[in-house]
Amino acid sequence: MTEELQQGLIRISDDVVATIAGLAALETPGVAAMSGGISEGLAKRLSGRNAQKGVSVEVGQVEAAIDLRIVVQYGIPIQEVGRRLQDNVREAVENMTGLNVVEVNVKVEGVAFKDEETEEAHRVK
């Protein structure tokens, strides 16, 4: 986003929008984690951009489009999590940046089971 004022320009980078979207997504009930995939995970580890794992954005002058890849918690209806996620991310990005979010696409790449999370956390004593 670029906004010309009498004092100068204001630009919001793609990374800032991706970070806002990622944090809003993780705060959404039913989202267990963000999914980055193997190639994206390696690229982000090398570039130090783990805050935007599972988030892709396209930012224009006044609009943004956001793609999210998530893992949902087992037992919660996926369509409800998806709709809530779209609303939360849209609201957070629009409120913080002033950009109009034209789309929030959600791809569910996995399901997290509570027993697996607990078992892995206590695997080694």
Short mmCIF file of N, CA, C and O in Angstrom, two decimals:
data_model
loop_
_atom_site.label_atom_id
_atom_site.label_comp_id
_atom_site.label_asym_id
_atom_site.label_seq_id
_atom_site.Cartn_x
_atom_site.Cartn_y
_atom_site.Cartn_z
N MET A 1 0.86 -1.18 0.00
CA MET A 1 0.00 0.00 0.00
C MET A 1 0.89 1.22 0.00
O MET A 1 1.86 1.30 0.75
N THR A 2 0.58 2.18 -0.81
CA THR A 2 1.30 3.45 -0.85
C THR A 2 0.28 4.57 -0.73
O THR A 2 -0.70 4.60 -1.45
N GLU A 3 0.52 5.46 0.21
CA GLU A 3 -0.40 6.57 0.41
C GLU A 3 0.42 7.86 0.39
O GLU A 3 1.38 8.01 1.14
N GLU A 4 0.06 8.77 -0.51
CA GLU A 4 0.77 10.02 -0.61
C GLU A 4 0.10 11.07 0.28
O GLU A 4 -1.09 11.30 0.18
N LEU A 5 0.89 11.64 1.14
CA LEU A 5 0.42 12.71 2.01
C LEU A 5 1.29 13.92 1.76
O LEU A 5 2.30 13.86 1.06
N GLN A 6 0.95 15.03 2.37
CA GLN A 6 1.76 16.22 2.22
C GLN A 6 3.15 16.01 2.82
O GLN A 6 4.12 16.61 2.39
N GLN A 7 3.25 15.12 3.83
CA GLN A 7 4.53 14.88 4.48
C GLN A 7 5.38 13.84 3.76
O GLN A 7 6.55 13.70 4.03
N GLY A 8 4.79 13.02 2.87
CA GLY A 8 5.54 11.98 2.18
C GLY A 8 4.68 10.75 1.91
O GLY A 8 3.47 10.82 1.87
N LEU A 9 5.33 9.59 1.75
CA LEU A 9 4.65 8.35 1.41
C LEU A 9 4.58 7.40 2.60
O LEU A 9 5.47 7.40 3.45
N ILE A 10 3.55 6.59 2.62
CA ILE A 10 3.43 5.50 3.59
C ILE A 10 3.30 4.22 2.78
O ILE A 10 2.38 4.10 1.97
N ARG A 11 4.22 3.27 3.00
CA ARG A 11 4.17 2.00 2.29
C ARG A 11 4.11 0.87 3.31
O ARG A 11 4.84 0.87 4.29
N ILE A 12 3.25 -0.10 3.05
CA ILE A 12 3.12 -1.27 3.90
C ILE A 12 3.60 -2.47 3.10
O ILE A 12 3.05 -2.79 2.05
N SER A 13 4.63 -3.15 3.61
CA SER A 13 5.23 -4.25 2.86
C SER A 13 4.37 -5.52 2.94
O SER A 13 3.56 -5.68 3.85
N ASP A 14 4.61 -6.41 2.01
CA ASP A 14 3.94 -7.71 2.00
C ASP A 14 4.21 -8.47 3.30
O ASP A 14 3.33 -9.14 3.83
N ASP A 15 5.44 -8.38 3.81
CA ASP A 15 5.80 -9.08 5.04
C ASP A 15 4.99 -8.62 6.24
O ASP A 15 4.61 -9.42 7.09
N VAL A 16 4.69 -7.33 6.30
CA VAL A 16 3.89 -6.80 7.41
C VAL A 16 2.47 -7.35 7.33
O VAL A 16 1.91 -7.81 8.33
N VAL A 17 1.89 -7.34 6.15
CA VAL A 17 0.53 -7.87 5.97
C VAL A 17 0.51 -9.36 6.28
O VAL A 17 -0.40 -9.86 6.95
N ALA A 18 1.53 -10.11 5.85
CA ALA A 18 1.60 -11.54 6.12
C ALA A 18 1.72 -11.83 7.62
O ALA A 18 1.09 -12.76 8.13
N THR A 19 2.49 -11.03 8.33
CA THR A 19 2.63 -11.21 9.77
C THR A 19 1.31 -10.95 10.49
O THR A 19 0.90 -11.73 11.36
N ILE A 20 0.63 -9.88 10.13
CA ILE A 20 -0.68 -9.57 10.74
C ILE A 20 -1.66 -10.71 10.48
O ILE A 20 -2.36 -11.17 11.38
N ALA A 21 -1.70 -11.19 9.24
CA ALA A 21 -2.62 -12.27 8.88
C ALA A 21 -2.28 -13.55 9.63
O ALA A 21 -3.17 -14.25 10.13
N GLY A 22 -1.00 -13.87 9.76
CA GLY A 22 -0.58 -15.08 10.46
C GLY A 22 -0.93 -15.05 11.93
O GLY A 22 -1.42 -16.04 12.49
N LEU A 23 -0.71 -13.91 12.58
CA LEU A 23 -1.05 -13.79 14.00
C LEU A 23 -2.56 -13.87 14.21
O LEU A 23 -3.03 -14.52 15.15
N ALA A 24 -3.32 -13.22 13.35
CA ALA A 24 -4.79 -13.29 13.45
C ALA A 24 -5.28 -14.72 13.24
O ALA A 24 -6.21 -15.18 13.91
N ALA A 25 -4.65 -15.43 12.32
CA ALA A 25 -5.05 -16.81 12.05
C ALA A 25 -4.81 -17.70 13.26
O ALA A 25 -5.66 -18.51 13.63
N LEU A 26 -3.66 -17.55 13.90
CA LEU A 26 -3.34 -18.38 15.06
C LEU A 26 -4.24 -18.09 16.26
O LEU A 26 -4.38 -18.93 17.14
N GLU A 27 -4.84 -16.91 16.30
CA GLU A 27 -5.76 -16.56 17.38
C GLU A 27 -7.18 -17.07 17.13
O GLU A 27 -8.04 -16.96 18.00
N THR A 28 -7.42 -17.65 15.97
CA THR A 28 -8.75 -18.13 15.61
C THR A 28 -9.01 -19.49 16.25
O THR A 28 -8.21 -20.42 16.08
N PRO A 29 -10.11 -19.63 17.00
CA PRO A 29 -10.44 -20.93 17.61
C PRO A 29 -10.58 -22.02 16.55
O PRO A 29 -11.20 -21.80 15.51
N GLY A 30 -9.97 -23.17 16.82
CA GLY A 30 -10.03 -24.30 15.90
C GLY A 30 -8.81 -24.42 15.01
O GLY A 30 -8.59 -25.47 14.40
N VAL A 31 -8.00 -23.37 14.91
CA VAL A 31 -6.76 -23.44 14.14
C VAL A 31 -5.67 -23.97 15.06
O VAL A 31 -5.30 -23.32 16.04
N ALA A 32 -5.16 -25.17 14.75
CA ALA A 32 -4.12 -25.78 15.58
C ALA A 32 -2.75 -25.22 15.23
O ALA A 32 -1.91 -25.03 16.10
N ALA A 33 -2.51 -24.97 13.94
CA ALA A 33 -1.20 -24.48 13.49
C ALA A 33 -1.31 -23.99 12.06
O ALA A 33 -2.28 -24.25 11.37
N MET A 34 -0.26 -23.30 11.64
CA MET A 34 -0.13 -22.91 10.25
C MET A 34 0.72 -23.97 9.57
O MET A 34 1.59 -24.57 10.20
N SER A 35 0.47 -24.22 8.30
CA SER A 35 1.20 -25.24 7.56
C SER A 35 2.02 -24.57 6.48
O SER A 35 1.48 -23.90 5.61
N GLY A 36 3.33 -24.78 6.54
CA GLY A 36 4.21 -24.13 5.57
C GLY A 36 4.66 -25.01 4.43
O GLY A 36 5.13 -24.52 3.43
N GLY A 37 4.53 -26.31 4.58
CA GLY A 37 5.03 -27.21 3.54
C GLY A 37 6.53 -27.33 3.60
O GLY A 37 7.22 -26.52 4.22
N ILE A 38 7.09 -28.31 2.96
CA ILE A 38 8.53 -28.59 3.05
C ILE A 38 9.36 -27.49 2.40
O ILE A 38 10.27 -26.94 3.01
N SER A 39 9.07 -27.14 1.16
CA SER A 39 9.90 -26.16 0.46
C SER A 39 9.77 -24.78 1.08
O SER A 39 10.77 -24.07 1.23
N GLU A 40 8.57 -24.40 1.47
CA GLU A 40 8.40 -23.08 2.09
C GLU A 40 9.06 -23.05 3.45
O GLU A 40 9.68 -22.07 3.82
N GLY A 41 8.95 -24.14 4.20
CA GLY A 41 9.58 -24.20 5.51
C GLY A 41 11.09 -24.02 5.43
O GLY A 41 11.68 -23.29 6.21
N LEU A 42 11.73 -24.64 4.45
CA LEU A 42 13.17 -24.50 4.26
C LEU A 42 13.52 -23.08 3.86
O LEU A 42 14.44 -22.48 4.41
N ALA A 43 12.78 -22.52 2.93
CA ALA A 43 13.05 -21.16 2.48
C ALA A 43 12.90 -20.16 3.61
O ALA A 43 13.71 -19.25 3.76
N LYS A 44 11.89 -20.32 4.45
CA LYS A 44 11.67 -19.38 5.54
C LYS A 44 12.72 -19.54 6.63
O LYS A 44 13.12 -18.59 7.26
N ARG A 45 13.18 -20.80 6.86
CA ARG A 45 14.24 -21.00 7.84
C ARG A 45 15.51 -20.30 7.39
O ARG A 45 16.20 -19.67 8.17
N LEU A 46 15.79 -20.37 6.10
CA LEU A 46 17.00 -19.74 5.57
C LEU A 46 16.89 -18.22 5.57
O LEU A 46 17.87 -17.53 5.77
N SER A 47 15.69 -17.70 5.36
CA SER A 47 15.52 -16.24 5.30
C SER A 47 15.10 -15.64 6.63
O SER A 47 15.02 -14.44 6.76
N GLY A 48 14.79 -16.47 7.63
CA GLY A 48 14.40 -15.97 8.94
C GLY A 48 12.99 -15.41 9.00
O GLY A 48 12.69 -14.55 9.81
N ARG A 49 12.08 -15.90 8.16
CA ARG A 49 10.73 -15.34 8.10
C ARG A 49 9.69 -16.34 8.64
O ARG A 49 8.67 -16.55 8.04
N ASN A 50 9.95 -16.94 9.79
CA ASN A 50 9.03 -17.94 10.34
C ASN A 50 7.71 -17.35 10.81
O ASN A 50 6.74 -18.08 10.97
N ALA A 51 7.64 -16.05 11.04
CA ALA A 51 6.40 -15.43 11.51
C ALA A 51 5.29 -15.50 10.47
O ALA A 51 4.13 -15.36 10.81
N GLN A 52 5.65 -15.72 9.23
CA GLN A 52 4.65 -15.75 8.16
C GLN A 52 4.43 -17.15 7.61
O GLN A 52 3.91 -17.30 6.50
N LYS A 53 4.77 -18.17 8.37
CA LYS A 53 4.60 -19.56 7.93
C LYS A 53 3.15 -19.82 7.53
O LYS A 53 2.23 -19.50 8.27
N GLY A 54 2.95 -20.41 6.36
CA GLY A 54 1.61 -20.75 5.91
C GLY A 54 0.81 -19.58 5.37
O GLY A 54 -0.39 -19.71 5.15
N VAL A 55 1.44 -18.44 5.15
CA VAL A 55 0.73 -17.24 4.68
C VAL A 55 1.39 -16.72 3.41
O VAL A 55 2.60 -16.54 3.36
N SER A 56 0.57 -16.48 2.39
CA SER A 56 1.03 -15.83 1.17
C SER A 56 0.11 -14.63 0.93
O SER A 56 -1.10 -14.75 1.09
N VAL A 57 0.70 -13.50 0.57
CA VAL A 57 -0.11 -12.30 0.34
C VAL A 57 0.29 -11.65 -0.97
O VAL A 57 1.41 -11.80 -1.46
N GLU A 58 -0.66 -10.93 -1.52
CA GLU A 58 -0.42 -10.07 -2.67
C GLU A 58 -1.00 -8.71 -2.29
O GLU A 58 -2.20 -8.60 -2.04
N VAL A 59 -0.13 -7.71 -2.22
CA VAL A 59 -0.55 -6.39 -1.76
C VAL A 59 -0.42 -5.39 -2.90
O VAL A 59 0.64 -5.28 -3.52
N GLY A 60 -1.52 -4.68 -3.15
CA GLY A 60 -1.51 -3.63 -4.16
C GLY A 60 -1.53 -2.27 -3.50
O GLY A 60 -1.19 -2.12 -2.33
N GLN A 61 -1.95 -1.27 -4.23
CA GLN A 61 -2.01 0.10 -3.71
C GLN A 61 -3.07 0.25 -2.62
O GLN A 61 -2.83 0.90 -1.62
N VAL A 62 -4.24 -0.36 -2.84
CA VAL A 62 -5.34 -0.19 -1.88
C VAL A 62 -5.99 -1.51 -1.49
O VAL A 62 -6.92 -1.53 -0.68
N GLU A 63 -5.54 -2.63 -2.08
CA GLU A 63 -6.16 -3.93 -1.83
C GLU A 63 -5.11 -4.98 -1.51
O GLU A 63 -3.94 -4.83 -1.84
N ALA A 64 -5.59 -6.06 -0.86
CA ALA A 64 -4.73 -7.20 -0.55
C ALA A 64 -5.52 -8.49 -0.73
O ALA A 64 -6.72 -8.54 -0.49
N ALA A 65 -4.81 -9.53 -1.17
CA ALA A 65 -5.37 -10.88 -1.26
C ALA A 65 -4.47 -11.78 -0.41
O ALA A 65 -3.25 -11.65 -0.43
N ILE A 66 -5.09 -12.67 0.35
CA ILE A 66 -4.35 -13.48 1.32
C ILE A 66 -4.69 -14.95 1.13
O ILE A 66 -5.86 -15.32 0.99
N ASP A 67 -3.66 -15.80 1.13
CA ASP A 67 -3.82 -17.25 1.07
C ASP A 67 -3.24 -17.83 2.35
O ASP A 67 -2.11 -17.50 2.74
N LEU A 68 -4.01 -18.70 3.01
CA LEU A 68 -3.59 -19.31 4.27
C LEU A 68 -3.62 -20.83 4.15
O LEU A 68 -4.54 -21.39 3.57
N ARG A 69 -2.61 -21.48 4.71
CA ARG A 69 -2.57 -22.94 4.79
C ARG A 69 -2.53 -23.30 6.27
O ARG A 69 -1.62 -22.87 7.00
N ILE A 70 -3.54 -24.09 6.71
CA ILE A 70 -3.69 -24.34 8.14
C ILE A 70 -3.85 -25.81 8.47
O ILE A 70 -4.12 -26.64 7.60
N VAL A 71 -3.69 -26.10 9.77
CA VAL A 71 -4.01 -27.40 10.36
C VAL A 71 -5.11 -27.12 11.37
O VAL A 71 -4.97 -26.23 12.21
N VAL A 72 -6.23 -27.84 11.26
CA VAL A 72 -7.36 -27.62 12.17
C VAL A 72 -7.35 -28.65 13.30
O VAL A 72 -6.79 -29.73 13.17
N GLN A 73 -7.99 -28.29 14.40
CA GLN A 73 -8.14 -29.20 15.53
C GLN A 73 -9.24 -30.20 15.22
O GLN A 73 -10.29 -29.83 14.69
N TYR A 74 -9.00 -31.45 15.57
CA TYR A 74 -9.98 -32.50 15.33
C TYR A 74 -11.25 -32.24 16.15
O TYR A 74 -11.17 -31.79 17.29
N GLY A 75 -12.40 -32.50 15.54
CA GLY A 75 -13.67 -32.39 16.23
C GLY A 75 -14.39 -31.08 16.03
O GLY A 75 -15.53 -30.92 16.44
N ILE A 76 -13.75 -30.12 15.41
CA ILE A 76 -14.37 -28.82 15.16
C ILE A 76 -14.71 -28.75 13.68
O ILE A 76 -13.85 -29.04 12.84
N PRO A 77 -15.95 -28.40 13.31
CA PRO A 77 -16.33 -28.36 11.90
C PRO A 77 -15.40 -27.45 11.07
O PRO A 77 -15.24 -26.26 11.39
N ILE A 78 -14.81 -28.03 10.06
CA ILE A 78 -13.82 -27.31 9.25
C ILE A 78 -14.40 -26.07 8.60
O ILE A 78 -13.76 -25.01 8.57
N GLN A 79 -15.63 -26.16 8.09
CA GLN A 79 -16.21 -24.98 7.42
C GLN A 79 -16.42 -23.83 8.40
O GLN A 79 -16.27 -22.66 8.03
N GLU A 80 -16.73 -24.13 9.67
CA GLU A 80 -16.88 -23.06 10.67
C GLU A 80 -15.53 -22.41 10.98
O GLU A 80 -15.44 -21.19 11.09
N VAL A 81 -14.49 -23.24 11.11
CA VAL A 81 -13.15 -22.70 11.36
C VAL A 81 -12.73 -21.83 10.18
O VAL A 81 -12.21 -20.72 10.38
N GLY A 82 -12.99 -22.30 8.98
CA GLY A 82 -12.61 -21.54 7.78
C GLY A 82 -13.29 -20.18 7.70
O GLY A 82 -12.65 -19.17 7.42
N ARG A 83 -14.59 -20.14 7.96
CA ARG A 83 -15.33 -18.87 7.90
C ARG A 83 -14.86 -17.91 8.99
O ARG A 83 -14.66 -16.72 8.74
N ARG A 84 -14.69 -18.44 10.20
CA ARG A 84 -14.21 -17.61 11.31
C ARG A 84 -12.82 -17.06 11.01
O ARG A 84 -12.51 -15.90 11.27
N LEU A 85 -11.98 -17.92 10.43
CA LEU A 85 -10.62 -17.53 10.06
C LEU A 85 -10.64 -16.41 9.02
O LEU A 85 -9.93 -15.41 9.16
N GLN A 86 -11.46 -16.56 8.00
CA GLN A 86 -11.55 -15.52 6.98
C GLN A 86 -11.99 -14.18 7.59
O GLN A 86 -11.41 -13.14 7.28
N ASP A 87 -12.98 -14.22 8.47
CA ASP A 87 -13.46 -12.99 9.11
C ASP A 87 -12.39 -12.35 9.98
O ASP A 87 -12.18 -11.13 9.93
N ASN A 88 -11.72 -13.16 10.81
CA ASN A 88 -10.70 -12.63 11.72
C ASN A 88 -9.52 -12.01 10.98
O ASN A 88 -9.05 -10.93 11.33
N VAL A 89 -9.05 -12.70 9.94
CA VAL A 89 -7.90 -12.19 9.18
C VAL A 89 -8.28 -10.93 8.43
O VAL A 89 -7.55 -9.94 8.44
N ARG A 90 -9.44 -10.94 7.79
CA ARG A 90 -9.90 -9.76 7.05
C ARG A 90 -10.00 -8.54 7.99
O ARG A 90 -9.49 -7.46 7.68
N GLU A 91 -10.62 -8.73 9.13
CA GLU A 91 -10.80 -7.63 10.08
C GLU A 91 -9.45 -7.10 10.59
O GLU A 91 -9.23 -5.90 10.64
N ALA A 92 -8.54 -8.00 10.95
CA ALA A 92 -7.25 -7.58 11.48
C ALA A 92 -6.44 -6.80 10.45
O ALA A 92 -5.90 -5.73 10.75
N VAL A 93 -6.37 -7.32 9.24
CA VAL A 93 -5.58 -6.64 8.20
C VAL A 93 -6.21 -5.31 7.82
O VAL A 93 -5.51 -4.29 7.71
N GLU A 94 -7.52 -5.27 7.64
CA GLU A 94 -8.17 -4.01 7.26
C GLU A 94 -8.04 -2.96 8.37
O GLU A 94 -7.76 -1.80 8.09
N ASN A 95 -8.21 -3.37 9.64
CA ASN A 95 -8.11 -2.41 10.74
C ASN A 95 -6.70 -1.87 10.93
O ASN A 95 -6.52 -0.68 11.22
N MET A 96 -5.70 -2.71 10.76
CA MET A 96 -4.33 -2.28 11.03
C MET A 96 -3.67 -1.58 9.85
O MET A 96 -2.77 -0.77 10.06
N THR A 97 -4.09 -1.89 8.63
CA THR A 97 -3.41 -1.33 7.46
C THR A 97 -4.24 -0.35 6.65
O THR A 97 -3.68 0.42 5.88
N GLY A 98 -5.56 -0.44 6.74
CA GLY A 98 -6.41 0.39 5.91
C GLY A 98 -6.61 -0.18 4.51
O GLY A 98 -7.33 0.40 3.70
N LEU A 99 -5.98 -1.32 4.21
CA LEU A 99 -6.16 -1.97 2.92
C LEU A 99 -7.52 -2.65 2.86
O LEU A 99 -8.03 -3.11 3.88
N ASN A 100 -8.09 -2.75 1.68
CA ASN A 100 -9.32 -3.50 1.47
C ASN A 100 -8.91 -4.94 1.13
O ASN A 100 -8.25 -5.17 0.12
N VAL A 101 -9.29 -5.89 1.97
CA VAL A 101 -8.96 -7.30 1.72
C VAL A 101 -10.02 -7.87 0.78
O VAL A 101 -11.18 -8.01 1.16
N VAL A 102 -9.61 -8.19 -0.46
CA VAL A 102 -10.56 -8.65 -1.46
C VAL A 102 -10.84 -10.14 -1.36
O VAL A 102 -11.90 -10.60 -1.78
N GLU A 103 -9.88 -10.91 -0.85
CA GLU A 103 -10.12 -12.34 -0.65
C GLU A 103 -9.17 -12.92 0.39
O GLU A 103 -8.05 -12.48 0.53
N VAL A 104 -9.71 -13.90 1.13
CA VAL A 104 -8.92 -14.69 2.07
C VAL A 104 -9.21 -16.14 1.73
O VAL A 104 -10.30 -16.64 1.99
N ASN A 105 -8.24 -16.79 1.11
CA ASN A 105 -8.39 -18.19 0.72
C ASN A 105 -7.78 -19.09 1.78
O ASN A 105 -6.67 -18.82 2.25
N VAL A 106 -8.49 -20.15 2.15
CA VAL A 106 -8.05 -21.05 3.21
C VAL A 106 -7.89 -22.45 2.62
O VAL A 106 -8.81 -22.98 2.02
N LYS A 107 -6.70 -23.03 2.83
CA LYS A 107 -6.45 -24.41 2.43
C LYS A 107 -6.14 -25.21 3.69
O LYS A 107 -5.16 -24.92 4.39
N VAL A 108 -6.97 -26.19 4.00
CA VAL A 108 -6.76 -27.04 5.17
C VAL A 108 -5.85 -28.18 4.75
O VAL A 108 -6.22 -28.99 3.89
N GLU A 109 -4.67 -28.25 5.36
CA GLU A 109 -3.68 -29.26 4.98
C GLU A 109 -3.51 -30.37 6.00
O GLU A 109 -2.71 -31.26 5.78
N GLY A 110 -4.25 -30.30 7.10
CA GLY A 110 -4.12 -31.36 8.09
C GLY A 110 -5.08 -31.20 9.24
O GLY A 110 -5.77 -30.18 9.37
N VAL A 111 -5.13 -32.25 10.07
CA VAL A 111 -5.97 -32.25 11.26
C VAL A 111 -5.07 -32.64 12.44
O VAL A 111 -4.31 -33.61 12.34
N ALA A 112 -5.15 -31.90 13.53
CA ALA A 112 -4.36 -32.19 14.72
C ALA A 112 -5.23 -32.87 15.76
O ALA A 112 -6.34 -32.42 16.04
N PHE A 113 -4.74 -33.96 16.30
CA PHE A 113 -5.44 -34.70 17.35
C PHE A 113 -4.82 -34.35 18.69
O PHE A 113 -3.60 -34.30 18.83
N LYS A 114 -5.63 -34.13 19.70
CA LYS A 114 -5.15 -33.75 21.02
C LYS A 114 -4.23 -34.81 21.62
O LYS A 114 -3.23 -34.49 22.24
N ASP A 115 -4.56 -36.11 21.45
CA ASP A 115 -3.74 -37.18 22.00
C ASP A 115 -2.34 -37.17 21.41
O ASP A 115 -1.36 -37.37 22.12
N GLU A 116 -2.22 -36.89 20.10
CA GLU A 116 -0.91 -36.86 19.46
C GLU A 116 -0.07 -35.71 19.99
O GLU A 116 1.11 -35.85 20.23
N GLU A 117 -0.70 -34.54 20.20
CA GLU A 117 0.03 -33.38 20.71
C GLU A 117 0.55 -33.67 22.11
O GLU A 117 1.70 -33.39 22.42
N THR A 118 -0.27 -34.25 22.98
CA THR A 118 0.12 -34.54 24.35
C THR A 118 1.19 -35.62 24.37
O THR A 118 2.17 -35.51 25.10
N GLU A 119 1.03 -36.67 23.57
CA GLU A 119 1.98 -37.78 23.54
C GLU A 119 3.35 -37.30 23.09
O GLU A 119 4.36 -37.67 23.67
N GLU A 120 3.42 -36.46 22.06
CA GLU A 120 4.70 -35.97 21.57
C GLU A 120 5.35 -35.03 22.56
O GLU A 120 6.56 -35.01 22.70
N ALA A 121 4.56 -34.26 23.28
CA ALA A 121 5.12 -33.32 24.25
C ALA A 121 5.77 -34.05 25.41
O ALA A 121 6.75 -33.56 25.98
N HIS A 122 5.29 -35.25 25.75
CA HIS A 122 5.81 -36.00 26.90
C HIS A 122 6.52 -37.27 26.46
O HIS A 122 6.61 -38.21 27.21
N ARG A 123 7.02 -37.30 25.26
CA ARG A 123 7.64 -38.49 24.72
C ARG A 123 8.91 -38.86 25.46
O ARG A 123 9.17 -40.02 25.73
N VAL A 124 9.72 -37.89 25.81
CA VAL A 124 10.97 -38.14 26.52
C VAL A 124 10.88 -37.52 27.90
O VAL A 124 10.51 -36.37 28.05
N LYS A 125 11.26 -38.30 28.91
CA LYS A 125 11.20 -37.79 30.28
C LYS A 125 12.60 -37.56 30.82
O LYS A 125 13.55 -38.15 30.47
#
